[in-house]
Short mmCIF file of C-alpha atoms and ligand atoms in Angstrom, two decimals:
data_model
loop_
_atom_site.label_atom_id
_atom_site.label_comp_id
_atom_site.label_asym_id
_atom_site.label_seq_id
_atom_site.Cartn_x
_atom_site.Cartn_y
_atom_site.Cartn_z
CA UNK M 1 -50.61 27.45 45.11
CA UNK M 2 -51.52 27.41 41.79
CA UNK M 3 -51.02 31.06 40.55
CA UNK M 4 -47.83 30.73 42.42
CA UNK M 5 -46.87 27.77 39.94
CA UNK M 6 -48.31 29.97 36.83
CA UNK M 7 -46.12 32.44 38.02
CA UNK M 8 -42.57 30.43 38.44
CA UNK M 9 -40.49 30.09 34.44
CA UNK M 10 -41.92 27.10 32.65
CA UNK M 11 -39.11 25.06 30.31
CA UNK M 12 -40.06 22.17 28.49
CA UNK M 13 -37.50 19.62 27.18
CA UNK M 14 -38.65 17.77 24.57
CA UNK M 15 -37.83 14.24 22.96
CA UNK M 16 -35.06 13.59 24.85
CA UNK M 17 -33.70 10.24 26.30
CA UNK M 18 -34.16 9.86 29.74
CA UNK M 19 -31.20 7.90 31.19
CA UNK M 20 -31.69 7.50 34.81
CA UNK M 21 -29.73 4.82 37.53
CA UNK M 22 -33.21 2.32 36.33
CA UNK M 23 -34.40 3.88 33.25
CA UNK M 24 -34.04 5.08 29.11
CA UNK M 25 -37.08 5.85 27.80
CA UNK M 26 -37.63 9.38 24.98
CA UNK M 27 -39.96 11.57 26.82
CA UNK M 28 -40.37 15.28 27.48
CA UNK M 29 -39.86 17.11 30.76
CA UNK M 30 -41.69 19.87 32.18
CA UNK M 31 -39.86 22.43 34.43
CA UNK M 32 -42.24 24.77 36.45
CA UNK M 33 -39.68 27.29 38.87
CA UNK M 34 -36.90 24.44 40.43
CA UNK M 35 -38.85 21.66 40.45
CA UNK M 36 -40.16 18.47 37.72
CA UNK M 37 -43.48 19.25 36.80
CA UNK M 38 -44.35 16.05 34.69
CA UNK M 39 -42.86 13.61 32.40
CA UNK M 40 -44.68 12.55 29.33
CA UNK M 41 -45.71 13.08 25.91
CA UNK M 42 -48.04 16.35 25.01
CA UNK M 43 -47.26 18.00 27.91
CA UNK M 44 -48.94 21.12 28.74
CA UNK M 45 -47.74 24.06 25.92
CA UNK M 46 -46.97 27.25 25.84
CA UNK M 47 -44.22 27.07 28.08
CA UNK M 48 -41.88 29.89 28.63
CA UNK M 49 -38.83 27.91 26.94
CA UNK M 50 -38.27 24.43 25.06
CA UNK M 51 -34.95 22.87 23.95
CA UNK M 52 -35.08 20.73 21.60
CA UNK M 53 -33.19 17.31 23.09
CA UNK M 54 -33.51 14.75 20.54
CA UNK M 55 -30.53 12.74 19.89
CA UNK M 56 -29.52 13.96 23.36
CA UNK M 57 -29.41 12.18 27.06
CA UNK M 58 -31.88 14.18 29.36
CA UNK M 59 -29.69 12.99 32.81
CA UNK M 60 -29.64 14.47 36.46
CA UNK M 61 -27.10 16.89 37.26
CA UNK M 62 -23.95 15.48 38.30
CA UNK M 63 -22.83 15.43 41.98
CA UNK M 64 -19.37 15.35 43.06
CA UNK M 65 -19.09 14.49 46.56
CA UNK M 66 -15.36 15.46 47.31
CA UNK M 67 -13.86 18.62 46.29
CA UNK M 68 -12.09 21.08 48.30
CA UNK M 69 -12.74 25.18 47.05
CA UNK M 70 -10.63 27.63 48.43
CA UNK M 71 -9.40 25.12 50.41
CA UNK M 72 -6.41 26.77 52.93
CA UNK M 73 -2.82 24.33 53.24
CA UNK M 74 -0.13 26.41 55.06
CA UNK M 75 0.26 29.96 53.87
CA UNK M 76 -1.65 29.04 50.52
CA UNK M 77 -4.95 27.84 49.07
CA UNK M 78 -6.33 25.67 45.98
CA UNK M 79 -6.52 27.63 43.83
CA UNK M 80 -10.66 27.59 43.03
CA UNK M 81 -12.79 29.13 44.86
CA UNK M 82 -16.40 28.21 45.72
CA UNK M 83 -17.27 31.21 42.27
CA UNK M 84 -14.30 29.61 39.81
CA UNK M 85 -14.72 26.21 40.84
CA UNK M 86 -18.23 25.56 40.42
CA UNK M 87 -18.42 27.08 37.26
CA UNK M 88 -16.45 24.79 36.23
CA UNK M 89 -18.25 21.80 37.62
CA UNK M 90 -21.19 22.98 35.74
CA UNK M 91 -19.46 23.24 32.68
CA UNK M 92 -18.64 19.49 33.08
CA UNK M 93 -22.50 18.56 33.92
CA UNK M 94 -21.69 18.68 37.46
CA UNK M 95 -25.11 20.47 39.20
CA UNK M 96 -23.96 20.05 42.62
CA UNK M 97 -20.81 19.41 45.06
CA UNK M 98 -19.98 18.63 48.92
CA UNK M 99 -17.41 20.54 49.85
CA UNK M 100 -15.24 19.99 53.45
CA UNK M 101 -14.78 22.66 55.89
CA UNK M 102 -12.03 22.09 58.33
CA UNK M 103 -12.06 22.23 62.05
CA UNK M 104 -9.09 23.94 63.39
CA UNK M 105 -7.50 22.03 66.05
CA UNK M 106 -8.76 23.68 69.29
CA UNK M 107 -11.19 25.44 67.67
CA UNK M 108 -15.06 24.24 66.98
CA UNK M 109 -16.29 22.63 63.96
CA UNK M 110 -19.03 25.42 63.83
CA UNK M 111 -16.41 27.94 63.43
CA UNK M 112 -15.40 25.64 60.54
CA UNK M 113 -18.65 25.58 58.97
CA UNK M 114 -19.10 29.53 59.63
CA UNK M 115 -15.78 30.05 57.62
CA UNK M 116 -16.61 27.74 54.68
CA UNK M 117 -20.07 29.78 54.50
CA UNK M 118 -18.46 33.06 53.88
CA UNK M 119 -16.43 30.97 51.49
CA UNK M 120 -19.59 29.62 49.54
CA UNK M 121 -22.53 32.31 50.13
CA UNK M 122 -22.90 34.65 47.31
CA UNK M 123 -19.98 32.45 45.07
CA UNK M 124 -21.52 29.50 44.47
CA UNK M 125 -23.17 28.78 41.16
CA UNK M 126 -24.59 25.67 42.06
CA UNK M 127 -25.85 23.57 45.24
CA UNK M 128 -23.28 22.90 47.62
CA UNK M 129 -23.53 20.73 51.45
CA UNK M 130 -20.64 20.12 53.16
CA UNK M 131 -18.74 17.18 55.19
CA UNK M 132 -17.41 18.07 58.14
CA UNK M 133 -13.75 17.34 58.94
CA UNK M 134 -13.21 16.49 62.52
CA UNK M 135 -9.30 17.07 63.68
CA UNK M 136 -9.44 17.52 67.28
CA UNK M 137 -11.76 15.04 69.40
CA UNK M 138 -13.15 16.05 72.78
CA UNK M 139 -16.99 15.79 74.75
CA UNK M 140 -17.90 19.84 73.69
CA UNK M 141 -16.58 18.57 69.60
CA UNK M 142 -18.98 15.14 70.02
CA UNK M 143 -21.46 17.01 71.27
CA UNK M 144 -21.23 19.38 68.44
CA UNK M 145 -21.46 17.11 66.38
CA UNK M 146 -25.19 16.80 66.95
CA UNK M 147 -25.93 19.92 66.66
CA UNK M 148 -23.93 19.94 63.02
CA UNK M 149 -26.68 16.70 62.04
CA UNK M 150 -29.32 19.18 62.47
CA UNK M 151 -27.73 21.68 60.21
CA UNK M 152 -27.62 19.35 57.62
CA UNK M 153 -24.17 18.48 57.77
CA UNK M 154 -24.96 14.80 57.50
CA UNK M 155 -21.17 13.08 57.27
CA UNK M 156 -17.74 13.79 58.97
CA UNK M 157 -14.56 12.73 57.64
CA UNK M 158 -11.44 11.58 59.18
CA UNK M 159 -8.23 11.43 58.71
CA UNK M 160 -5.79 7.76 59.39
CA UNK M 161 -3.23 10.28 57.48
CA UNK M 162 -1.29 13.30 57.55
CA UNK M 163 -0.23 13.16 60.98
CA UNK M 164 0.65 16.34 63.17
CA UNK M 165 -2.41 17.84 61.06
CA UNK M 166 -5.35 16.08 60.13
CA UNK M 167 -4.64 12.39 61.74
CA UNK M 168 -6.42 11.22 64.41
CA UNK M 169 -5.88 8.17 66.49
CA UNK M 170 -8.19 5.02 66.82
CA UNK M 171 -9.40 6.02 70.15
CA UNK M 172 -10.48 9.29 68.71
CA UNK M 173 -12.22 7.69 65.59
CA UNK M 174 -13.74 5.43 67.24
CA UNK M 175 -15.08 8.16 69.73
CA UNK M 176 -16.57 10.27 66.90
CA UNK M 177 -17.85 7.16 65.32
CA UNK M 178 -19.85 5.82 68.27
CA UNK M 179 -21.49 9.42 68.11
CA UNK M 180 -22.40 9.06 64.40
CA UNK M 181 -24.11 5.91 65.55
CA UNK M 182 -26.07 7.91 67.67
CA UNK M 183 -27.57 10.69 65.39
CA UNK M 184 -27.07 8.91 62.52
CA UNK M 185 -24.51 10.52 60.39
CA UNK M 186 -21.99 8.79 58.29
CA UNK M 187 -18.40 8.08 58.92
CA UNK M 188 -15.96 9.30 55.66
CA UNK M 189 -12.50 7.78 56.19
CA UNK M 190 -9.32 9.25 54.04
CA UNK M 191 -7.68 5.96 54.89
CA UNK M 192 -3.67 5.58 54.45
CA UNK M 193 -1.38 5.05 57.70
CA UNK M 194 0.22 8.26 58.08
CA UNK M 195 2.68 7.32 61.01
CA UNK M 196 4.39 4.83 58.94
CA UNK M 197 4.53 6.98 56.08
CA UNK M 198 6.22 9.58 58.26
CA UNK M 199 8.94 7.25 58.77
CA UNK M 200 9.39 5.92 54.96
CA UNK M 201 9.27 9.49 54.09
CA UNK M 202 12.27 10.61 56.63
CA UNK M 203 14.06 7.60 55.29
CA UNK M 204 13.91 9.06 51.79
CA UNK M 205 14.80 12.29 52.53
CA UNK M 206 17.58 10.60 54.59
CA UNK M 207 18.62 9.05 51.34
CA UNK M 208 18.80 11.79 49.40
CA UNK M 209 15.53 10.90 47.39
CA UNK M 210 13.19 14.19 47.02
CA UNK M 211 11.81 13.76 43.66
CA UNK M 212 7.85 13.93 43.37
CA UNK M 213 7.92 9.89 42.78
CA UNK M 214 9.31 9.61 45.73
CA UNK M 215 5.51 10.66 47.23
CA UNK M 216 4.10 7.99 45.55
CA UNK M 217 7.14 5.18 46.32
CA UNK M 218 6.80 6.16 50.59
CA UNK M 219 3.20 5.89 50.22
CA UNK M 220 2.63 2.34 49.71
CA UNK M 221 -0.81 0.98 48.76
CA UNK M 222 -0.57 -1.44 51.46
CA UNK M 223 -0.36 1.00 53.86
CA UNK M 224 -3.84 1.92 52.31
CA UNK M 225 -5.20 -1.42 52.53
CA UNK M 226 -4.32 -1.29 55.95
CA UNK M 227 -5.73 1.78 56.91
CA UNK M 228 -9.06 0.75 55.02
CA UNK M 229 -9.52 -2.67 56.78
CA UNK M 230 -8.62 -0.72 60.46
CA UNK M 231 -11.47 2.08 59.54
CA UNK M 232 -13.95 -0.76 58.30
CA UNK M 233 -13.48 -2.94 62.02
CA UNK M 234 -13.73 0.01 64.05
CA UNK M 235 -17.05 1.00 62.02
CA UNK M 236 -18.19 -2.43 62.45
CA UNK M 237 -17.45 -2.26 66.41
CA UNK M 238 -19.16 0.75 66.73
CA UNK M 239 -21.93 -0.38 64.45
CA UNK M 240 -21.55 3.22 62.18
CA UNK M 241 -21.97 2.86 58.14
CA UNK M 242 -18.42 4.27 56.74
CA UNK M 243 -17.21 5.21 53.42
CA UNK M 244 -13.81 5.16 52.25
CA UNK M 245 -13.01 8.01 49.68
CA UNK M 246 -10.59 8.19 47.11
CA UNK M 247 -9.90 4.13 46.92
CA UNK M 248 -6.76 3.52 44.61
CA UNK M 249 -5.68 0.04 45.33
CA UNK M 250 -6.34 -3.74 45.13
CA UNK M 251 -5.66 -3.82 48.68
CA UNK M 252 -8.24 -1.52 49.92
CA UNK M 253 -10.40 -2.80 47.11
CA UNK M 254 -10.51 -6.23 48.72
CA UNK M 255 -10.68 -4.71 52.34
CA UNK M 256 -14.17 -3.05 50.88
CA UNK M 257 -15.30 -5.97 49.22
CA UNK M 258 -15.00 -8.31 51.97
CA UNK M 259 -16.88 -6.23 54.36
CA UNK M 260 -19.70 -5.77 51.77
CA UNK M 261 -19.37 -9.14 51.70
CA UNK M 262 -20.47 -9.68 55.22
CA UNK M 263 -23.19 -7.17 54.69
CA UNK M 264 -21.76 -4.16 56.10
CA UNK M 265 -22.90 -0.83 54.96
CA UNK M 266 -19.23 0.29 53.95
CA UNK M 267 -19.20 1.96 50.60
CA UNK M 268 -15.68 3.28 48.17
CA UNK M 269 -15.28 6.26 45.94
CA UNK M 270 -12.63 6.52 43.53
CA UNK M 271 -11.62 9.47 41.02
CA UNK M 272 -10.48 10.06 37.64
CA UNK M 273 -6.84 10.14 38.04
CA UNK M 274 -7.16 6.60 39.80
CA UNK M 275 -8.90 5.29 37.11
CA UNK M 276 -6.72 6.59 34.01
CA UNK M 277 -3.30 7.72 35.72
CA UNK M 278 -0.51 6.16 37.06
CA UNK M 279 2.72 6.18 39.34
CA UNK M 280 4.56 6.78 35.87
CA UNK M 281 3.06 10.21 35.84
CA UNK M 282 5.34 11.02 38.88
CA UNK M 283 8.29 10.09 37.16
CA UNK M 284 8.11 12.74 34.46
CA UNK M 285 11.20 14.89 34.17
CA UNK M 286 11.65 18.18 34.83
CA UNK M 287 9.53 18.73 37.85
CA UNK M 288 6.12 17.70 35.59
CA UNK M 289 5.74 14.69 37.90
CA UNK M 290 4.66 17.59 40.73
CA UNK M 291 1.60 17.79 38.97
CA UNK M 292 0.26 14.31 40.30
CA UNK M 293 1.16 15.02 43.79
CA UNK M 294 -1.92 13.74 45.40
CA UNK M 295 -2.80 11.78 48.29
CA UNK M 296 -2.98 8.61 48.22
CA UNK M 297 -1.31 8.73 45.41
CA UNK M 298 -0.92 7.88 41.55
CA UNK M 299 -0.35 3.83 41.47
CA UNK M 300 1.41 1.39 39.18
CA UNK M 301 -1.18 0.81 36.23
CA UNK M 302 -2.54 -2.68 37.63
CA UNK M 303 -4.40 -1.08 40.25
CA UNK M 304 -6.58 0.39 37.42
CA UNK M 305 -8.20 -2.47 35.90
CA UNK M 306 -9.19 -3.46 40.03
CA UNK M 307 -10.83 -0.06 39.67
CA UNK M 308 -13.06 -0.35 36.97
CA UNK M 309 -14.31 -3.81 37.44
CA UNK M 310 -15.23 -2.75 41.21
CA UNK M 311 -17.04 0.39 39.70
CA UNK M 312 -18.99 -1.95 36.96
CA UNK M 313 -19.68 -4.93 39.66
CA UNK M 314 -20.68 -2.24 42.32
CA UNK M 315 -18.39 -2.64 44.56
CA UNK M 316 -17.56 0.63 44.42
CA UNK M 317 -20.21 3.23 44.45
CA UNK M 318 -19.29 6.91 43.43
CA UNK M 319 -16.40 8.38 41.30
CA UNK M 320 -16.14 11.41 42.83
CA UNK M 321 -13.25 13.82 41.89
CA UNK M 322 -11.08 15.41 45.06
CA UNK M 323 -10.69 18.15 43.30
CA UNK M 324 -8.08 20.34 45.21
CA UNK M 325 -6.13 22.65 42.48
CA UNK M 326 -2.78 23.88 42.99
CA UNK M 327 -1.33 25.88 40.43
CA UNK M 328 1.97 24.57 39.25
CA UNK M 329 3.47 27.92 39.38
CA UNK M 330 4.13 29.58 42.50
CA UNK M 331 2.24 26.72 44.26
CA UNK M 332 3.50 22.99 43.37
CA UNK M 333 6.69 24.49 42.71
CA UNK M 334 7.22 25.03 46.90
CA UNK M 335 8.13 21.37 46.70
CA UNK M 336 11.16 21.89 43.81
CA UNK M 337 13.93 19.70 45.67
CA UNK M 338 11.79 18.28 48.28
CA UNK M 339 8.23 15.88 47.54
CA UNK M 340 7.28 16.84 51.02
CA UNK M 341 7.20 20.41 50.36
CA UNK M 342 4.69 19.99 46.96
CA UNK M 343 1.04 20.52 48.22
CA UNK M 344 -1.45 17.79 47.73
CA UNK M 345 -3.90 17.93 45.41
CA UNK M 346 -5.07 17.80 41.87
CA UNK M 347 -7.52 19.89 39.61
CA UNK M 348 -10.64 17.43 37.87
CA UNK M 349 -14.01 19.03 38.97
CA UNK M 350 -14.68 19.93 34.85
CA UNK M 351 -14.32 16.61 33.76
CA UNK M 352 -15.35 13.72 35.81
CA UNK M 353 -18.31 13.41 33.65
CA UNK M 354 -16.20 13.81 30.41
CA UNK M 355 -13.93 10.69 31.53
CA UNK M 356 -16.47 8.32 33.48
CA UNK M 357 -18.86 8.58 29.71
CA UNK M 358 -15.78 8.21 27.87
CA UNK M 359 -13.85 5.66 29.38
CA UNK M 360 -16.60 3.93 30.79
CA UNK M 361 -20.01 3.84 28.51
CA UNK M 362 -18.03 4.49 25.41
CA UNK M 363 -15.36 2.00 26.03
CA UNK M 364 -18.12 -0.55 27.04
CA UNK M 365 -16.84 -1.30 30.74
CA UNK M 366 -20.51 0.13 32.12
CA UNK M 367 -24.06 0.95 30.89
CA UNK M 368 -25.53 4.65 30.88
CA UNK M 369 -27.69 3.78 34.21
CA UNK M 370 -24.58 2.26 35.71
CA UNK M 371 -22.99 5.42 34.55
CA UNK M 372 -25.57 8.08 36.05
CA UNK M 373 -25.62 6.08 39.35
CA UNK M 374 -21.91 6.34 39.87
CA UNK M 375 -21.87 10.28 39.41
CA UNK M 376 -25.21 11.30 40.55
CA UNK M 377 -27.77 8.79 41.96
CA UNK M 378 -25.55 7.16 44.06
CA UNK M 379 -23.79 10.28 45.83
CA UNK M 380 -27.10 11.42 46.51
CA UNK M 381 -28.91 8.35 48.11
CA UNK M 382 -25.33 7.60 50.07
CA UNK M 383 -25.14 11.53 51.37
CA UNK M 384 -28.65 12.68 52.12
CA UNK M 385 -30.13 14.26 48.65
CA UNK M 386 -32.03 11.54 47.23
CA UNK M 387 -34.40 12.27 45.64
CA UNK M 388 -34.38 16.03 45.99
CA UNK M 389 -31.09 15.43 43.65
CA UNK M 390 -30.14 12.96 41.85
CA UNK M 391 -32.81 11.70 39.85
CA UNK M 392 -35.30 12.56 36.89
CA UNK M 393 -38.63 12.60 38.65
CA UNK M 394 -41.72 14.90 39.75
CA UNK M 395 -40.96 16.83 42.14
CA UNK M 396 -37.05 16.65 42.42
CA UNK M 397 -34.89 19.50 41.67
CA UNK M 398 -34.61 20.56 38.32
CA UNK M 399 -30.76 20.09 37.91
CA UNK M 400 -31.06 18.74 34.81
CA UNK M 401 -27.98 17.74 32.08
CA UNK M 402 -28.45 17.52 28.47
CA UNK M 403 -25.74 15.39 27.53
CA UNK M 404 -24.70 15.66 23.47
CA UNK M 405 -23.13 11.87 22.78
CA UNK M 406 -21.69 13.15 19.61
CA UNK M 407 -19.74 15.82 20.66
CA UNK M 408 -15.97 15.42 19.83
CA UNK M 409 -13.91 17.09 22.78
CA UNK M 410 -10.02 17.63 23.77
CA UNK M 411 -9.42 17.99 27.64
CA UNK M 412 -6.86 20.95 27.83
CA UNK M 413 -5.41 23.28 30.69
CA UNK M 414 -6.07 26.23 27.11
CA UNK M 415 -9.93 25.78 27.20
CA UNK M 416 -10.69 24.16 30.52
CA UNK M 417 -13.18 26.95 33.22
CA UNK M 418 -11.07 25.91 36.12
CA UNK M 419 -8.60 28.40 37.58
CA UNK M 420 -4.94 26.28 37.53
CA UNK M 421 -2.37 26.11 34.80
CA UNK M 422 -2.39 22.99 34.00
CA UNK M 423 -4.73 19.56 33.46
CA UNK M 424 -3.72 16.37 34.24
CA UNK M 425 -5.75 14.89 31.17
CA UNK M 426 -4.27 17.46 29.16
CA UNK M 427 -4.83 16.11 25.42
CA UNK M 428 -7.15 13.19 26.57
CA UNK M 429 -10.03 13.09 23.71
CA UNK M 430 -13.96 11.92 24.67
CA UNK M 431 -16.47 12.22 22.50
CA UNK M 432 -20.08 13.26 24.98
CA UNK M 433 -20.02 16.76 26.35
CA UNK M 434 -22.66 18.49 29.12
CA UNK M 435 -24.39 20.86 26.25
CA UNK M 436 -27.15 22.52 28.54
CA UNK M 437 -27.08 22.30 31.99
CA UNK M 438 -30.12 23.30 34.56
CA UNK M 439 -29.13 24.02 38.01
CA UNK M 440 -32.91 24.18 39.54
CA UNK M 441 -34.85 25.30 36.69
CA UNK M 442 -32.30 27.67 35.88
CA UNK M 443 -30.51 27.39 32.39
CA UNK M 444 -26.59 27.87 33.60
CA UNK M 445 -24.80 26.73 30.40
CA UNK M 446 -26.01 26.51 26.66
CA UNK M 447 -23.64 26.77 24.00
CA UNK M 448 -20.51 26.59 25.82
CA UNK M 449 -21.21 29.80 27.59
CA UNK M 450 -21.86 30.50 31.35
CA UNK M 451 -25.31 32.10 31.95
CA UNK M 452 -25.47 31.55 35.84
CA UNK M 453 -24.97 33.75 38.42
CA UNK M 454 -22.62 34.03 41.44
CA UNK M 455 -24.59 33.08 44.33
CA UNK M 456 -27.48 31.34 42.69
CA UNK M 457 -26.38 27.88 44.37
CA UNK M 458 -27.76 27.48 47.91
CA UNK M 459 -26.54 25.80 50.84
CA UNK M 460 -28.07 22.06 50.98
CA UNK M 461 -29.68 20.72 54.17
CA UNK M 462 -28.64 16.85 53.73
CA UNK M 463 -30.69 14.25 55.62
CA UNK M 464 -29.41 11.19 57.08
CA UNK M 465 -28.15 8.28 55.28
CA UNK M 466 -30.93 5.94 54.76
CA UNK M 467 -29.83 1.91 54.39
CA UNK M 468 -33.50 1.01 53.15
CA UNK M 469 -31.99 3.57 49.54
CA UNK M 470 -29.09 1.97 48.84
CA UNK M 471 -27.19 -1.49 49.02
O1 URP P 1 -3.98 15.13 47.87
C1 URP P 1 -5.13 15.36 48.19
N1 URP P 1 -6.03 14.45 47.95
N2 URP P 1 -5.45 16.53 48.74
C2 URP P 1 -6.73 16.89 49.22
C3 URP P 1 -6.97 16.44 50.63
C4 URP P 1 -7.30 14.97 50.70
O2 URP P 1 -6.52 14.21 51.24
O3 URP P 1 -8.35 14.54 50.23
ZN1 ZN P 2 -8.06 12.64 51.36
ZN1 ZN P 3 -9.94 15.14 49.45
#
């Protein structure tokens, strides 16, 4: 054991600031292969490598829990894949991701996850799990779904939306959630109600009205609100902890808070673009407003204020980013004279980091810990990684960010690693940038350059959701 630890890369980071979920304190850390050595002062020298990190946050890797890579809609796909996209998440400080494969309806959800393997094997430049997206209920699928636990595919995500593809009805949830009750997996709700939506939407069309706003205006939030408080009671019959992702609204907001309220494990993401955008961005002439085509979508600017207080009083607990890039060319422009036809989804893998430390720590609405728990310690105690990720501590992964405070930066579609032509923060300026980042003892960016490899990330075995980690 111990020539095979003389034998693994040593890097030693010295007189950084530690900024974890509970602590800032300057220390070094020692690296030894993937793992956290030791944390301290006069730690064991010569070491292979040592950055110097003073003046610098020493946090752990960031972990986006919701992005979709070479993700297939129709006869296209977003526009990353599993080698483009997480390059750019590690240029952001972004060490790991859970991506979703899709079951096909009639088809098993281990075909799914074989597909989204040859997707992600030999691409991936840093950790990846996935969620499993269940679209066709039946005993073989539940059963499954067991089987999928033991994999390490720890959480399955429905659909109250997009009916005729992805929706399923309550009887169906509730049949896949009883079975997450019984080996333990958690519930992921994309909560909006899509058969009432499908009628506001024919209206509009009806009318005449097929510019990209008119997403947003037959979308309503309180069809979300709805659709969240439905998910949360039929998690609370069948006794399953559920998490509702991409939260945009006051209405679902106070659907979440009331049920933590009454001490149910039910926990809310939100992203970015709910955060900083709005419904005006739809409005934009000239076809721009396809950009923010997302679901749920952009909402008027209230909503965000609602956000950021529920993300500083935790009752949200992860910003995660649903990345899902289409390229406005050739892609969002399917939809030019009909919202319907404009796929869903939005680039923002690269700078979730960039925005949270900007918008958040900078502009005094949270603390650094509060920070680092919404974009890494949190996703990985709700989903299973904790504290093989998430976390600065012997004997967790090395995925290690060195985040410069100082550094001055311009979001822009001209300089961003993700493959789409366009960003919706385009000109947005932070000041805090990801200046080295460590995907398991591995140095994958320095300098603003890419020294990964394809491949290098590995598939991640989550375990269950534990209540006794996280409140
Ligand atoms: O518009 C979106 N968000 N597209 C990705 C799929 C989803 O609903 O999360
Ligand atoms: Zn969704
Ligand atoms: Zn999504």
């Amino acid at each position: 054991m111990e020539i095979e630890i003389l034998n693994k890369m040593s890097l030693l980071i010295k007189n950084g600031r530690i900024i974890t979920s509970s602590d800032d304190f300057v220390s070094d850390v020692l690296i030894q292969g993937e793992k956290i050595l030791a944390i301290g002062k006069d730690l064991p020298n010569p070491v292979d490598r040592v950055i110097n990190a003073s003046g610098k946050y020493v946090i752990p890797g960031g972990i986006d829990v919701h992005t979709h890579l070479d993700m297939p809609l129709g006869n296209i796909s977003s526009s990353d894949d599993f080698e483009t996209g997480t390059i750019a998440a590690a240029f952001g400080g972004t060490t790991t991701i859970v991506d979703f494969p899709t079951q096909s309806r009639g088809k098993s959800l281990h075909d799914a996850f074989k597909l989204w393997q040859t997707k992600a094997q030999g691409k991936s430049v840093i950790d990846y799990g996935f969620h499993m997206i269940v679209t066709d209920v039946n005993d073989s699928i539940l059963d499954e779904m067991d089987q999928l636990v033991a994999d390490g595919i720890t959480s399955f995500k429905l659909f109250t939306a997009y009916p005729g593809a992805l929706m399923l009805d309550d009887a169906s949830i509730f049949r896949v959630m009883q079975r997450a009750k019984k080996n333990g997996a958690l519930i992921m709700m994309h909560a909006e109600n899509g058969s009432v939506i499908s009628e506001l939407v024919k209206n509009a069309l009806q009318q005449g009205n097929t510019n990209p706003i008119y997403h947003a205006l037959t979308r309503p939030s309180v069809l979300e609100g709805e659709a969240t408080y439905r998910t949360i009671a039929l998690a609370e019959v069948a006794g399953v902890p559920c998490y509702i992702v991409h939260v945009t609204c006051a209405e679902a907001l106070n659907a979440i808070i009331h049920a933590r309220q009454k001490g149910l494990p039910v926990f809310g993401e939100t992203c970015p673009h709910y955060l900083l955008l709005s419904e005006d961005d739809l409005r934009k002439p000239d076809f721009e407003g396809a950009k923010y085509v997302l679901s749920p979508p952009l909402r008027p600017r209230w909503h965000q204020e609602k956000l950021w207080q529920s993300l500083s009083d935790g009752s949200l607990s992860i910003v995660a980013t649903d990345h899902c890039p289409f390229n406005l060319k050739g892609q969002k422009e399917l939809g030019q004279g009909d919202f319907t036809k404009i796929p869903n989804g939005a680039p923002g893998i690269e700078n979730r980091l960039h925005l949270t430390y900007e918008f958040g720590v900078n502009q005094k609405r949270f603390s650094l810990n509060r920070w680092v728990e919404l974009v890494s310690t949190n996703p990985a105690k709700i989903f299973g990684m904790y504290p093989q990720k998430g976390e600065i501590a012997i004997g967790s992964d090395a995925d290690i960010v060195i985040w410069n405070p100082d550094t001055e930066y311009t979001i822009s579609a001209s300089t961003h690693h993700m493959r789409v032509d366009y960003n919706m923060f385009e000109g947005f300026n932070v000041k805090g940038n990801a200046e080295t980042v460590i995907s398991r003892g591995e140095i994958i960016i320095q300098n603003n350059q890419f020294l990964g490899r394809p491949g290098c990330g590995k598939f991640l075995k989550r375990k269950l959701y534990s209540p006794s980690l996280i409140n």
